[in-house]
Tab-separated table of C-alpha atoms and ligand atoms in Angstrom:
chain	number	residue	atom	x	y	z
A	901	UNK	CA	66.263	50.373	77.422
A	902	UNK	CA	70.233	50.535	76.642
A	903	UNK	CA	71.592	50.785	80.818
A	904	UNK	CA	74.474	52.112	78.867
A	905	UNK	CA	72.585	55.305	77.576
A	906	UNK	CA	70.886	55.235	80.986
A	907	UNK	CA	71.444	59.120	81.952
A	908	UNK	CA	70.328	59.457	85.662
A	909	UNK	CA	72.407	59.963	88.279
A	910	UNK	CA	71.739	58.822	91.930
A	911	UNK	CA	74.810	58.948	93.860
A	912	UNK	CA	75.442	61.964	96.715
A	913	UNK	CA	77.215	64.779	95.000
A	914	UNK	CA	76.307	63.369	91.611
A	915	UNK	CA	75.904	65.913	88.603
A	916	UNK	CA	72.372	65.519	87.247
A	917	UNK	CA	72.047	65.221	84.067
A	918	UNK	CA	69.247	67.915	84.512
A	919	UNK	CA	69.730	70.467	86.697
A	920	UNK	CA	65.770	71.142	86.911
A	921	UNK	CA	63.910	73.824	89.008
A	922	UNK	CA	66.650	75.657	90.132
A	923	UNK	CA	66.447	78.590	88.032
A	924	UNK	CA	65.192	80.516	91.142
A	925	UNK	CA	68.551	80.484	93.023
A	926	UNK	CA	70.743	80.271	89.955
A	927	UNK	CA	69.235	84.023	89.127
A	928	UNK	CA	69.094	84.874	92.314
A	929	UNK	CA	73.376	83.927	92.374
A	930	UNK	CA	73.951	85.575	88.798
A	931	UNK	CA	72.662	88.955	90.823
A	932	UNK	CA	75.126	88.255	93.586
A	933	UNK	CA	78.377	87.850	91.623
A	934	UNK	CA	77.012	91.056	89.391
A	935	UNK	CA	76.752	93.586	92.690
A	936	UNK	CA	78.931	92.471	94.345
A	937	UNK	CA	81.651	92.958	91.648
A	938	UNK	CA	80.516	96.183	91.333
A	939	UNK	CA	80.952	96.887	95.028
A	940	UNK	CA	77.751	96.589	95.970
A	941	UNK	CA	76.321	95.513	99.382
A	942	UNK	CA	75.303	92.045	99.106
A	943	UNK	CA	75.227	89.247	101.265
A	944	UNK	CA	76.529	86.051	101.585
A	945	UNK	CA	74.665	83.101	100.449
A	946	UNK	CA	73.726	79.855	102.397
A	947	UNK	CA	71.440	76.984	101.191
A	948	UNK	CA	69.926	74.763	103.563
A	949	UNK	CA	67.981	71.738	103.354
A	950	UNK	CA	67.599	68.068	103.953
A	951	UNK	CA	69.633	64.913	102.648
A	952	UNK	CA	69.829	64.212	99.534
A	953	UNK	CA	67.565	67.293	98.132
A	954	UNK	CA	70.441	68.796	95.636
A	955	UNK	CA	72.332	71.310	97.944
A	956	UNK	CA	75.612	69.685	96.870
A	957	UNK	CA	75.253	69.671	93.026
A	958	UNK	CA	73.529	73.401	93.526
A	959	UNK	CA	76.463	74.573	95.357
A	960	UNK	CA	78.861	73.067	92.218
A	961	UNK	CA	77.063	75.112	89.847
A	962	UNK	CA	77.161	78.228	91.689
A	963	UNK	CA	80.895	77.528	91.573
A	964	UNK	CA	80.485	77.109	87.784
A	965	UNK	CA	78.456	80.538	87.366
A	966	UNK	CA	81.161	82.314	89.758
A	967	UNK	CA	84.193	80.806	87.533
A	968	UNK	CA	82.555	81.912	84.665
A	969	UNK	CA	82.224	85.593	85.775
A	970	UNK	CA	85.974	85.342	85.650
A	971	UNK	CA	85.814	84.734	89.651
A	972	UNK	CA	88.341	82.819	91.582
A	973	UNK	CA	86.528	80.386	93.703
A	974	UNK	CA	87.658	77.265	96.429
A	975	UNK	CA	85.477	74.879	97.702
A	976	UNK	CA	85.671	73.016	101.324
A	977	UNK	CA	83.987	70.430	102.835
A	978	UNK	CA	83.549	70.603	106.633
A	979	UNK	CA	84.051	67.833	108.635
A	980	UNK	CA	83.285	67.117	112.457
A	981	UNK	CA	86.880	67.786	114.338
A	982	UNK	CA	88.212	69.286	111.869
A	983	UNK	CA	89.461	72.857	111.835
A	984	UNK	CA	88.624	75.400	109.298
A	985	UNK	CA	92.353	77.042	108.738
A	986	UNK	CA	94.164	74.004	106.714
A	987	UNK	CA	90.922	73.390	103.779
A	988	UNK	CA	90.744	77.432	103.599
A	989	UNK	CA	93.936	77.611	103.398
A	990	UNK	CA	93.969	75.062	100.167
A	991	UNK	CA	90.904	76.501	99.209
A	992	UNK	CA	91.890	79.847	98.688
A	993	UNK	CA	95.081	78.994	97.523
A	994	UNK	CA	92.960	77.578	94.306
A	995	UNK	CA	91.300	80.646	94.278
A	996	UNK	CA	94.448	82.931	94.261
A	997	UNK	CA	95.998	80.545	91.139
A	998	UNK	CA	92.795	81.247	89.438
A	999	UNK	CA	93.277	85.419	89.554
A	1000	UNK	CA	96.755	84.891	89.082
A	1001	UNK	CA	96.412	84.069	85.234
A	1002	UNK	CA	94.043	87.752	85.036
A	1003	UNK	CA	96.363	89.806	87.221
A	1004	UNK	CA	98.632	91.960	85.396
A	1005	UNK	CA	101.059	92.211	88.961
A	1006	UNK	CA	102.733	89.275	89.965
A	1007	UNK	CA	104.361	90.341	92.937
A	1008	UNK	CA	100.995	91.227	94.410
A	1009	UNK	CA	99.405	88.263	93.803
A	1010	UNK	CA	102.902	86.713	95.125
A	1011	UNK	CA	102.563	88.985	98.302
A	1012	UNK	CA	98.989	87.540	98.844
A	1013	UNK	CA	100.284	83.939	98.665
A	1014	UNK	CA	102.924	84.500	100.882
A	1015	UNK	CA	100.580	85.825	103.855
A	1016	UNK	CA	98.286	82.725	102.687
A	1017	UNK	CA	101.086	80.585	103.617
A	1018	UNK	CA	101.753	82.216	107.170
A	1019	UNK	CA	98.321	81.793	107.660
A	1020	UNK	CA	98.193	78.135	106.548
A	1021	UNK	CA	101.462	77.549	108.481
A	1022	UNK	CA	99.703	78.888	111.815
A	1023	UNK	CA	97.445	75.495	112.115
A	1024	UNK	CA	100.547	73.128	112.610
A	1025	UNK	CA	102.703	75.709	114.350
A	1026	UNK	CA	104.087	74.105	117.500
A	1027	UNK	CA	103.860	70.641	116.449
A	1028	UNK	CA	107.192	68.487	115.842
A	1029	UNK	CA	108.526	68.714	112.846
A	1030	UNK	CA	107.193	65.431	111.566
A	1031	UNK	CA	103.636	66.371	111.775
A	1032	UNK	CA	104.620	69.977	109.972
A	1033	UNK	CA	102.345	70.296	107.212
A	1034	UNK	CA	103.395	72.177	103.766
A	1035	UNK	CA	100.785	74.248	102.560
A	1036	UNK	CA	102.341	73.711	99.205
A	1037	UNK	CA	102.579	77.306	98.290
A	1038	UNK	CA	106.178	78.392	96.802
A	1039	UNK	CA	106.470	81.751	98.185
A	1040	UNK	CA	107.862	82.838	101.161
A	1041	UNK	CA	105.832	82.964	104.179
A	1042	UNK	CA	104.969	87.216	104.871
A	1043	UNK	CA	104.235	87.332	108.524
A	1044	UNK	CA	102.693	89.966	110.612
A	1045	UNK	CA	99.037	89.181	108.950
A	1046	UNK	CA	96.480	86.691	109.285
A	1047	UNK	CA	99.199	84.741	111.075
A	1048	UNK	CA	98.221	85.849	115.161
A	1049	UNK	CA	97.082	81.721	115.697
A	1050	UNK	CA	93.643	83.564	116.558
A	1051	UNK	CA	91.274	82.143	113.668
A	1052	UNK	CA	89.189	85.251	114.691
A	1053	UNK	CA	91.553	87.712	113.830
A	1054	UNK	CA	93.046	86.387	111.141
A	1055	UNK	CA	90.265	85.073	108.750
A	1056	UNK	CA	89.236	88.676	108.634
A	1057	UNK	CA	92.790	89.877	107.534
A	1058	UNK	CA	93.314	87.172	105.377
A	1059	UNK	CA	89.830	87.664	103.342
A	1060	UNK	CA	90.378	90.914	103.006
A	1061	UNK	CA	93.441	90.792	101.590
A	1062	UNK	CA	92.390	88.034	98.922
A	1063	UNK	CA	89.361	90.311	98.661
A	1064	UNK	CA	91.527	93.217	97.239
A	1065	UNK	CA	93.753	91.208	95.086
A	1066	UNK	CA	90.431	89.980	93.317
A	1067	UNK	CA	88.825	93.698	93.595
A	1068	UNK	CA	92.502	94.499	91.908
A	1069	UNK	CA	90.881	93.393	88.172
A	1070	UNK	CA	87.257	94.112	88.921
A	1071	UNK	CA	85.873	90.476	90.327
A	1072	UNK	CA	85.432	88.591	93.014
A	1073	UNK	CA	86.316	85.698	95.413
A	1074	UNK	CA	83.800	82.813	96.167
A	1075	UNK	CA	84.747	80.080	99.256
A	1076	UNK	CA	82.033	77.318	98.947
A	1077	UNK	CA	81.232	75.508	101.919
A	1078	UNK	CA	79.640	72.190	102.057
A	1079	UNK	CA	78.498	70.288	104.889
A	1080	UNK	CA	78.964	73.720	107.358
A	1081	UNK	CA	76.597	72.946	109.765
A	1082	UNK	CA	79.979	70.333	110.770
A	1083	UNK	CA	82.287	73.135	111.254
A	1084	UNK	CA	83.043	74.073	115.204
A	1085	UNK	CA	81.880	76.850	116.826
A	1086	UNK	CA	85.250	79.077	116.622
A	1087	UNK	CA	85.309	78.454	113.067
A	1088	UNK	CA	81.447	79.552	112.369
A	1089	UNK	CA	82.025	82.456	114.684
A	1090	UNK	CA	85.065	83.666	112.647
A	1091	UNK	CA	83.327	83.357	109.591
A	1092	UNK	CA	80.162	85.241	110.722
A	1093	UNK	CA	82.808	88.234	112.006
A	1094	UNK	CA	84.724	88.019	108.701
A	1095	UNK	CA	81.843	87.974	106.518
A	1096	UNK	CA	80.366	91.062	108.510
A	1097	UNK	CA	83.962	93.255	108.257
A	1098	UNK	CA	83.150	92.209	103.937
A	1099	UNK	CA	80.421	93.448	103.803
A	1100	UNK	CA	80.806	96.658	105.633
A	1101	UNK	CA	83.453	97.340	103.245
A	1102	UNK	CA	81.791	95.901	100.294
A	1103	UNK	CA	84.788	93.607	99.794
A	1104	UNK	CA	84.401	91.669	96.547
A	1105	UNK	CA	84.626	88.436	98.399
A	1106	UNK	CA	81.585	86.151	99.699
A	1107	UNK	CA	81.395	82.758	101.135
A	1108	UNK	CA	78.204	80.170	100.038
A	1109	UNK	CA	77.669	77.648	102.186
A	1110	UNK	CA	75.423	74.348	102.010
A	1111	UNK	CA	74.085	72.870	104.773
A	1112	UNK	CA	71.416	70.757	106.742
A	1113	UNK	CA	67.863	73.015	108.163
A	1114	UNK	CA	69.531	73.529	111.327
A	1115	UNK	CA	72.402	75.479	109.976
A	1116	UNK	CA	70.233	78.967	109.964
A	1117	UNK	CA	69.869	78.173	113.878
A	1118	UNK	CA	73.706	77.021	114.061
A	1119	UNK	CA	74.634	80.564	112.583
A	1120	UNK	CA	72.262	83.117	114.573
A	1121	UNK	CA	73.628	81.828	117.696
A	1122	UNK	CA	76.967	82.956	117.166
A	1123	UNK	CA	77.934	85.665	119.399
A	1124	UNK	CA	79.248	87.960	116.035
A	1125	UNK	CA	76.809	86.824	113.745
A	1126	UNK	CA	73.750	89.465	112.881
A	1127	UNK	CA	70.391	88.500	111.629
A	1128	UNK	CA	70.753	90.171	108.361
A	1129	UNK	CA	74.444	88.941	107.378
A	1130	UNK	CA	73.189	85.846	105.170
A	1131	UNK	CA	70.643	85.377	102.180
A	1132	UNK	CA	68.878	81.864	103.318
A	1133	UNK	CA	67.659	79.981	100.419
A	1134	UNK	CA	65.916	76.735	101.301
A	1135	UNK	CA	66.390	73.765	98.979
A	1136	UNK	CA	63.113	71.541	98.666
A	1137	UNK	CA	61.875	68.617	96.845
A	1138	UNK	CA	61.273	69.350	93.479
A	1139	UNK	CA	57.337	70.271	92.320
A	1140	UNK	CA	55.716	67.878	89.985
A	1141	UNK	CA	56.621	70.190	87.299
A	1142	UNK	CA	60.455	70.089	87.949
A	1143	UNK	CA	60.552	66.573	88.728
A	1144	UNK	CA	59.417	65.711	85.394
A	1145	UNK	CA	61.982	67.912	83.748
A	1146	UNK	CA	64.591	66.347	85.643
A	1147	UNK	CA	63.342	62.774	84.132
A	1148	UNK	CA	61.650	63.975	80.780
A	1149	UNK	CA	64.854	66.166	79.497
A	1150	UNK	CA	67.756	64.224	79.981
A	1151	UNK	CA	65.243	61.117	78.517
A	1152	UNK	CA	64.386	63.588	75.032
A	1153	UNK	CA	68.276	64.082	74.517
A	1154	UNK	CA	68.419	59.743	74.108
A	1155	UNK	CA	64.627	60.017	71.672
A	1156	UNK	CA	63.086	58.082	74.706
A	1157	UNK	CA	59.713	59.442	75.675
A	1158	UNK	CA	57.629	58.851	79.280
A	1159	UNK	CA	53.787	58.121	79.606
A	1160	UNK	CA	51.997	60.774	81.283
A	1161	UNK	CA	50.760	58.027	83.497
A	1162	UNK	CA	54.403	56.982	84.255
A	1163	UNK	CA	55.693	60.416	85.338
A	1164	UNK	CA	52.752	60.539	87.910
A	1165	UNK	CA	53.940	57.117	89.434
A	1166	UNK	CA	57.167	57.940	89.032
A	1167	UNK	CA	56.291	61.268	90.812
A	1168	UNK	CA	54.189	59.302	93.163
A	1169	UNK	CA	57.085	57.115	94.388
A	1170	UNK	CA	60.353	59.582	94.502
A	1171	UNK	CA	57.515	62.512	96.205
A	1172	UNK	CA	60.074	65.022	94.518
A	1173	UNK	CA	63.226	64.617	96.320
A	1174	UNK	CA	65.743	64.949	93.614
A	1175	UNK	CA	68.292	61.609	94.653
A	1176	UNK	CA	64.519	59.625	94.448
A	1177	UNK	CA	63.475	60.907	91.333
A	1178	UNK	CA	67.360	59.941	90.037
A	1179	UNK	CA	67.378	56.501	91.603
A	1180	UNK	CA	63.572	55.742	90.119
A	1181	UNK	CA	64.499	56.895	87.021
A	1182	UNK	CA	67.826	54.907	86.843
A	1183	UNK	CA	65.737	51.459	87.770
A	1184	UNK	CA	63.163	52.354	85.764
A	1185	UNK	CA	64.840	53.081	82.783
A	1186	UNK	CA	66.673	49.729	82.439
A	1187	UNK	CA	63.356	48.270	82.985
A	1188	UNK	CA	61.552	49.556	80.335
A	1189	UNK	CA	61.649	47.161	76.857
A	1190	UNK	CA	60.881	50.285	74.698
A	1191	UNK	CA	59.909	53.852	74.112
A	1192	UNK	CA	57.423	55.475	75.915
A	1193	UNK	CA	58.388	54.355	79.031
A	1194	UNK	CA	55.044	53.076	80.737
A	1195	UNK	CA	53.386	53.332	84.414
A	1196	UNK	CA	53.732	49.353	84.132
A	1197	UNK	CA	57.463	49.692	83.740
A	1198	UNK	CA	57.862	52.223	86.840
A	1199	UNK	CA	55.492	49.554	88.636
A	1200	UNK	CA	57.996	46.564	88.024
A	1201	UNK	CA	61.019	48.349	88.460
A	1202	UNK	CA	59.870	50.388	91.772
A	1203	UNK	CA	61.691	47.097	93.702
A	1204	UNK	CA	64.954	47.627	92.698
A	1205	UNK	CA	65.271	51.444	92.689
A	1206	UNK	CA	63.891	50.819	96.651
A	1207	UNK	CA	66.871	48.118	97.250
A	1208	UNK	CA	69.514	50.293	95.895
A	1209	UNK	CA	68.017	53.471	98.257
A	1210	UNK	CA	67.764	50.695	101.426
A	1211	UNK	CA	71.412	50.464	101.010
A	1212	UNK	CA	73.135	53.686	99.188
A	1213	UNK	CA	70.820	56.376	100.908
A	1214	UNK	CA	69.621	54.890	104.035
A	1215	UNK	CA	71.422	51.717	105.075
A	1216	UNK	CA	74.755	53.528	104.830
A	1217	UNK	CA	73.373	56.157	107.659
A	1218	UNK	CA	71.737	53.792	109.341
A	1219	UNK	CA	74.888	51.758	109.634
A	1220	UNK	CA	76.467	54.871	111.296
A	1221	UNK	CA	74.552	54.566	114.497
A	1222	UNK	CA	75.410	52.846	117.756
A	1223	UNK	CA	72.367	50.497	119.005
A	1224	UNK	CA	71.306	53.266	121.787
A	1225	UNK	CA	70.854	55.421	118.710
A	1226	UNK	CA	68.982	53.387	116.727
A	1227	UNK	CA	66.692	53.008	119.203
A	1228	UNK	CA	66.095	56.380	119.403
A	1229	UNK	CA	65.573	56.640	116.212
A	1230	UNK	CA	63.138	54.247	115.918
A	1231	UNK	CA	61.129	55.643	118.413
A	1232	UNK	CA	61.168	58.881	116.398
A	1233	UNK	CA	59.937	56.783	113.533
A	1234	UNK	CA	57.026	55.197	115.252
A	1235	UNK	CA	55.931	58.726	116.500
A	1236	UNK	CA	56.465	60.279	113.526
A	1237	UNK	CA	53.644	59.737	111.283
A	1238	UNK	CA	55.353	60.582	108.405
A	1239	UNK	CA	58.511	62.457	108.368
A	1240	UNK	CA	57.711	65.379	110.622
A	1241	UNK	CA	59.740	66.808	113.643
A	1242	UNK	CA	58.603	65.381	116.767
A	1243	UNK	CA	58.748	66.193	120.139
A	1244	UNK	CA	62.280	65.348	122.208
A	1245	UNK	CA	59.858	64.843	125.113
A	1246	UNK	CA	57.519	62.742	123.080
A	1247	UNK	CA	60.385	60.474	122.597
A	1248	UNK	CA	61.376	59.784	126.032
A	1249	UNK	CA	57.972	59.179	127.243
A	1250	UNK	CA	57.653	56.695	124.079
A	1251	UNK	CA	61.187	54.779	125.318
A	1252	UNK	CA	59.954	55.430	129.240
A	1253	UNK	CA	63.284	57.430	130.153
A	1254	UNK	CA	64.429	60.324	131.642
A	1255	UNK	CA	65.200	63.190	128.686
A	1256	UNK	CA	68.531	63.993	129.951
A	1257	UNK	CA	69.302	60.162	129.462
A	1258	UNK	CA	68.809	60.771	126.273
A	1259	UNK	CA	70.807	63.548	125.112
A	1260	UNK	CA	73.568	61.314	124.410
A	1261	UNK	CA	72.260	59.384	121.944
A	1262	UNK	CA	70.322	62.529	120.785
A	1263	UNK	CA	73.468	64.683	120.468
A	1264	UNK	CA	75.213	61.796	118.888
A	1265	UNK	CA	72.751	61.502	115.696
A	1266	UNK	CA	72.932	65.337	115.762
A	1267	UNK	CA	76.660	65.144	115.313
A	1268	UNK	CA	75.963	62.569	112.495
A	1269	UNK	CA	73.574	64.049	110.667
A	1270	UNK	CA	70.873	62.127	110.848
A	1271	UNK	CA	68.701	64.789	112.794
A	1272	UNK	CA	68.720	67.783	113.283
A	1273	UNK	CA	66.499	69.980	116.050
A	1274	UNK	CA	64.560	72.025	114.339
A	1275	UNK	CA	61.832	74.173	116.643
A	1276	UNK	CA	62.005	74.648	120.260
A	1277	UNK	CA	62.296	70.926	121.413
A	1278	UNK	CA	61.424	69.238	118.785
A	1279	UNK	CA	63.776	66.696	116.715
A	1280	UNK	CA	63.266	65.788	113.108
A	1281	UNK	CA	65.287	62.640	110.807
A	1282	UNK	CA	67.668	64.847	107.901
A	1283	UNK	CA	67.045	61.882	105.709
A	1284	UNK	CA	63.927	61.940	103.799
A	1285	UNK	CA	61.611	59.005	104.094
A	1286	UNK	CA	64.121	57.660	106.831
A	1287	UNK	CA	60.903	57.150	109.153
A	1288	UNK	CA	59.105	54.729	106.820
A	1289	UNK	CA	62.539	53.168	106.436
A	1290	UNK	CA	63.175	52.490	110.045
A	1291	UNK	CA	59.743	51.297	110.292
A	1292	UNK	CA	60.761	48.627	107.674
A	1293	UNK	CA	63.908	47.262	108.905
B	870	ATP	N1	67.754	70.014	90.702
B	870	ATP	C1	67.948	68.706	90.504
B	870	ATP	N2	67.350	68.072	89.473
B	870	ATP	C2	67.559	66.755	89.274
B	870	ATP	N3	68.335	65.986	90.049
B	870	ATP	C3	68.955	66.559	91.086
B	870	ATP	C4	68.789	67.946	91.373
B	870	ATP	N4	69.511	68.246	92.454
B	870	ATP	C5	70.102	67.110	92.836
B	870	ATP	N5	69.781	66.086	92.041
B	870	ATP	C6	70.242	64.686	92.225
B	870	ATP	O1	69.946	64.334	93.570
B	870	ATP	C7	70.995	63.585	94.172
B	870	ATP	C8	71.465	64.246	95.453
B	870	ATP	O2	72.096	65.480	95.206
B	870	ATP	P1	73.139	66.111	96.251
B	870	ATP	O3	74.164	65.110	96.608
B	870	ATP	O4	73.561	67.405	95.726
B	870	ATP	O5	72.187	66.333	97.528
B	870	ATP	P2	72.590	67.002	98.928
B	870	ATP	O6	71.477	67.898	99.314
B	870	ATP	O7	73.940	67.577	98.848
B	870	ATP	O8	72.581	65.740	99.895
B	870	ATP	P3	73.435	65.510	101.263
B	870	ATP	O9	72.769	66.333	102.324
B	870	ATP	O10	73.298	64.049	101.518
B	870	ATP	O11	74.842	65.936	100.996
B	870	ATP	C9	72.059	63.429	93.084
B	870	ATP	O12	71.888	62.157	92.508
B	870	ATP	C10	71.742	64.527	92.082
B	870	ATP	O13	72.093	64.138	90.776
B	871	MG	MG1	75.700	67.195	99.844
């Protein structure tokens, strides 16, 4: 078939051209935005899940649904080392210039900017001139909130005050998160405290974060986060149903049909993780002479969509790790039958160490990404599949 008509879209972060079986949270977010610009008691949101299962694309949609309740809405990505105050900062300085063009009192939404920029200005304060950094925000800076240099302290104030300026004309604020299991402790602990003062108050303002299965875990033990403060939604592999969708629609939209026997291989191969089903149905699709598409073509093309995943989705982690963590890995791997968590002291015994001798290269993946700990002592990859990769390297 025509690779230029080709629709799919494997690639992290990737729009799909079908967002399919979804419909669950995307409902369950329409509700959200609805009470809580009403000032009702809601929660924030956080999606959780492994590599490559859609949390990313998700989270851009919900940004979509928020903008087009007339929200104003930032997004961050959190990175290892890397503190929360400068990408909020930017973040909700998008947000602010979004309410701006709805709020009928400039020098409010003026006075909000200029505490945003004290608060912004707080994580260079003390460094030389050189390394100053300019929030880019042309308003004065308003000192005396959100600007104490305790993250703590100040993400409350400063959310609460962007919460009222959006409260002002009847929405809200949304700060997407991405990757927040990365964020450092301080930073998740001042979020957890913020988003509890919000929600006391029913403060039009919520934060949705995406992040890997141990972020639930990551969040209850913060000292100032409470078991009830976040909605958990967990984002799986798509059902057979879904995963069809996600090939069959965007496929009907170019007058190309699928066999029924080549969406069960196809299923059989990608096993429902969205980036599979995208990558199959990329390789496949090239593959195919003509309309339907047939189990035959899935068959020959199954080869290349499993090159392109050995190197975009796996090889590129793989790559990440030093040697004493691929060995771990791979011992994890051989233990694993399939993809399930194994035991930490499982995989000592398997390399004949010591655990503690391990932790290194255990809290190293960790830090990566590539596993997370999931139950009481036990250890599982992030990456689907990533076991019967390892095991075939
Ligand atoms: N609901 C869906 N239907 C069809 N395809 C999807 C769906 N969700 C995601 N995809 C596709 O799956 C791939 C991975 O999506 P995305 O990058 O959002 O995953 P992720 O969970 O954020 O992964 P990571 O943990 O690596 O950041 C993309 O190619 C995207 O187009
Ligand atoms: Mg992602």
């Amino acid at each position: 078939m025509d690779p230029v008509r080709n629709p799919y879209a494997p690639g992290a972060g990737q729009r799909p051209p079908e967002l399919a079986g979804r419909d669950k949270q995307l409902t369950a977010f329409d509700i959200v935005l609805e009470r809580v610009a009403r000032g009702r008691p809601e929660r924030s949101v956080m999606l959780t899940g492994l590599r490559g299962v859609g949390k990313t694309v998700l989270l851009n949609q919900l940004r979509s649904a928020a903008v087009s309740h007339g929200w104003g809405t930032g997004k961050i990505e959190a990175r290892p080392d890397q503190d929360l105050r400068r990408p909020l900062a930017s973040a909700l300085h998008m947000a602010a210039r979004a309410l701006a063009k709805a709020h009928r009192n400039p020098e409010r939404v003026d006075d909000f900017l200029g505490i945003l920029k004290a608060f912004a200005l707080r994580a260079t304060a003390g460094k030389s001139m050189r390394e100053r950094w300019q929030p880019g925000i042309d308003v004065p800076a308003v000192t005396g909130r959100a600007d104490s240099g305790d993250i703590e302290i100040d993400l409350v104030e400063l959310l609460m005050e962007a919460a009222a300026l959006a409260g002002d004309i009847g929405v809200g604020i949304a700060i997407f998160i991405d990757e927040m299991q990365d964020l450092g402790p301080a930073d998740i602990s001042a979020i957890c405290g913020a988003c509890h003062e919000l929600s006391q108050d029913a403060a039009p303002l919520i934060v949705v974060g995406a992040g890997l299965p141990h972020l639930p875990a990551m969040l209850s033990a913060s000292k100032s986060c409470s078991e009830r403060l976040f909605g958990y939604h967990r984002i799986d592999r798509l059902d057979r149903e879904a995963a069809d969708q996600a090939l069959i629609a965007p496929a009907e939209r170019e007058d190309v049909k699928f066999s029924d026997e080549a969406l069960e291989a196809l299923y059989r191969k990608a096993d429902g993780y969205p980036y599979f089903v995208q990558a199959y149905g990329k390789a496949t699709w090239d593959q195919a002479p003509a309309t339907p598409i047939t189990a035959e073509d899935v068959a020959v093309a199954a080869p290349t969509a499993e090159e392109e995943l050995a190197v975009g989705f796996f090889g590129s982690r793989y790559e990440r790790a030093t040697p004493a963590e691929r060995e771990y890995m791979r011992a994890m791997a051989d233990l694993a039958g399939d993809d399930g968590p194994v035991s930490t002291a499982a995989v000592a015994r398997e390399l004949g160490r010591k655990p503690a001798s391990l932790s290194p290269a255990r809290d190293g993946l960790i830090k990566k990404g590539l596993i997370y700990s999931a139950e009481r002592g036990t250890i599982g990859f992030t990456v689907p599949h990533f076991g019967r990769y390892l095991r075939s390297v």
